[in-house]
Amino acid sequence: MVAITATTQLASQMAMSRNISLLTTMLNQQNQQLATGLKLDGLIGVSGQAQELGQLKSKLGTVETYNSGVQTAINRTDLYALSIEKIIDLATDAQSMMIENRDTAFASTSAPAVQASTLLDQIGSILQTKDGDRYLFSASNYNTNPLNGSLSALPTTYAAGAVPGVTAGYDDPLQVITSAIPAPQPPYLNTAATTDVQNFYDINEVGLYVDDKERVSYGVSAVEPGFQRLIDAVVRFRDATQDISTDSVNYQTRVDDAVKQLNTAISELKSTASRNGYKQQQLAEVQERHLRAKDLLTIRIGNIQNADTAEVSTSIANLQTALEASYLVTSKTLALSLVNYL
């Protein structure tokens, strides 16, 4: 009888020990869920919706990939906007410079040709802006510098004594063209570095797919009419300074001609800025659409795999209560006297 009682008591203690171990394991699992926010055992915990979860995660990855590309394009269009704004500021500076230097007495002491060369190089520096390893203003020819040297090194185009409206070719600006077919090319264009001159003009080839069947093109090229005309206007002014001391009247006529070209250039530059602004807005709308889709997919994925924090917290509290009770019973059992035990 004593042996039976002892055996029964030992079996009870062993059962209690197994119960404590099980409760401890369950408590650890619940704490893990609380820490990670995810249901236990990965897909095993959501086996009934594993296929749907896989599809949702695949869609989320696709959306994130497209959104990453869109963000890169947004960064570039922002850089275009800043660069164009700087060039418009330089064009405004050129306007002030020309108006001030129209007075031959002022121009004779202010080194206007040097001022013009400085402006040309500042414009050229912006047109050679790089985004990472690609030239921003080379259109789809982005591995090639759009310029073949400094703009201030452009040779004299409008000879001394040339008269606007009279001298042959004077009224024709530097090649303001929108296709690579006509010749000659703008004298500053880096045609020697590539046989693919057309790519300097193909701004529509700069773009990306923002969805499976939706492509957005964007870009601004160094051969935009506004850039070409701005460079031409400053070159006209620079070359006009040859007449300051020899024919002040013709010098002023040539300055007026340069200002006229410059005003047209500023208008064209603003149109380019407006077009780029439209692309910024278009890309921002696409990004917003992707972000909404990302949020929805994240919520749907969470509904499948995320643990219910309130439910887990309640389960932890219950398990802790049960575990404490088990420890108490075990403690009382171990505290039995030999007489009670027997």
PDB file of C-alpha atoms in Angstrom, residues 79-91 93 118-131 134-138 145-147 151 220-222 227 230 269:
ATOM      1  CA  LEU A  79      17.833  68.391 -59.901  1.00  0.00           C
ATOM      2  CA  TYR A  80      16.673  69.542 -63.333  1.00  0.00           C
ATOM      3  CA  ALA A  81      14.422  72.112 -61.683  1.00  0.00           C
ATOM      4  CA  LEU A  82      17.238  73.499 -59.520  1.00  0.00           C
ATOM      5  CA  SER A  83      19.649  73.592 -62.475  1.00  0.00           C
ATOM      6  CA  ILE A  84      17.181  75.334 -64.778  1.00  0.00           C
ATOM      7  CA  GLU A  85      16.394  77.842 -62.044  1.00  0.00           C
ATOM      8  CA  LYS A  86      20.117  78.628 -61.710  1.00  0.00           C
ATOM      9  CA  ILE A  87      20.449  79.059 -65.475  1.00  0.00           C
ATOM     10  CA  ILE A  88      17.437  81.389 -65.569  1.00  0.00           C
ATOM     11  CA  ASP A  89      19.107  83.387 -62.777  1.00  0.00           C
ATOM     12  CA  LEU A  90      22.264  83.557 -64.896  1.00  0.00           C
ATOM     13  CA  ALA A  91      20.198  84.685 -67.877  1.00  0.00           C
ATOM     14  CA  ASP A  93      22.276  88.410 -64.670  1.00  0.00           C
ATOM     15  CA  THR A 118      32.465  84.131 -66.998  1.00  0.00           C
ATOM     16  CA  LEU A 119      28.722  83.760 -67.571  1.00  0.00           C
ATOM     17  CA  LEU A 120      29.321  81.298 -70.412  1.00  0.00           C
ATOM     18  CA  ASP A 121      31.463  79.111 -68.170  1.00  0.00           C
ATOM     19  CA  GLN A 122      28.907  79.258 -65.356  1.00  0.00           C
ATOM     20  CA  ILE A 123      26.215  78.120 -67.794  1.00  0.00           C
ATOM     21  CA  GLY A 124      28.530  75.405 -69.088  1.00  0.00           C
ATOM     22  CA  SER A 125      29.248  74.171 -65.572  1.00  0.00           C
ATOM     23  CA  ILE A 126      25.530  73.649 -64.934  1.00  0.00           C
ATOM     24  CA  LEU A 127      25.031  71.884 -68.277  1.00  0.00           C
ATOM     25  CA  GLN A 128      27.720  69.395 -67.198  1.00  0.00           C
ATOM     26  CA  THR A 129      25.911  68.546 -63.948  1.00  0.00           C
ATOM     27  CA  LYS A 130      26.111  64.853 -63.059  1.00  0.00           C
ATOM     28  CA  ASP A 131      23.670  62.685 -61.149  1.00  0.00           C
ATOM     29  CA  ARG A 134      25.435  60.083 -65.552  1.00  0.00           C
ATOM     30  CA  TYR A 135      25.399  63.511 -67.194  1.00  0.00           C
ATOM     31  CA  LEU A 136      22.053  65.073 -66.420  1.00  0.00           C
ATOM     32  CA  PHE A 137      21.777  67.176 -69.601  1.00  0.00           C
ATOM     33  CA  SER A 138      22.964  64.583 -72.151  1.00  0.00           C
ATOM     34  CA  ASN A 145      29.647  64.932 -71.492  1.00  0.00           C
ATOM     35  CA  PRO A 146      27.338  67.158 -73.579  1.00  0.00           C
ATOM     36  CA  LEU A 147      30.029  69.836 -73.987  1.00  0.00           C
ATOM     37  CA  LEU A 151      31.825  77.693 -73.476  1.00  0.00           C
ATOM     38  CA  VAL A 220      16.053  68.102 -70.210  1.00  0.00           C
ATOM     39  CA  SER A 221      18.817  68.254 -72.807  1.00  0.00           C
ATOM     40  CA  ALA A 222      21.744  70.644 -73.248  1.00  0.00           C
ATOM     41  CA  PHE A 227      19.902  76.829 -73.669  1.00  0.00           C
ATOM     42  CA  LEU A 230      20.936  81.808 -74.194  1.00  0.00           C
ATOM     43  CA  LEU A 269      13.837  78.432 -70.532  1.00  0.00           C
TER      44      LEU A 269
END
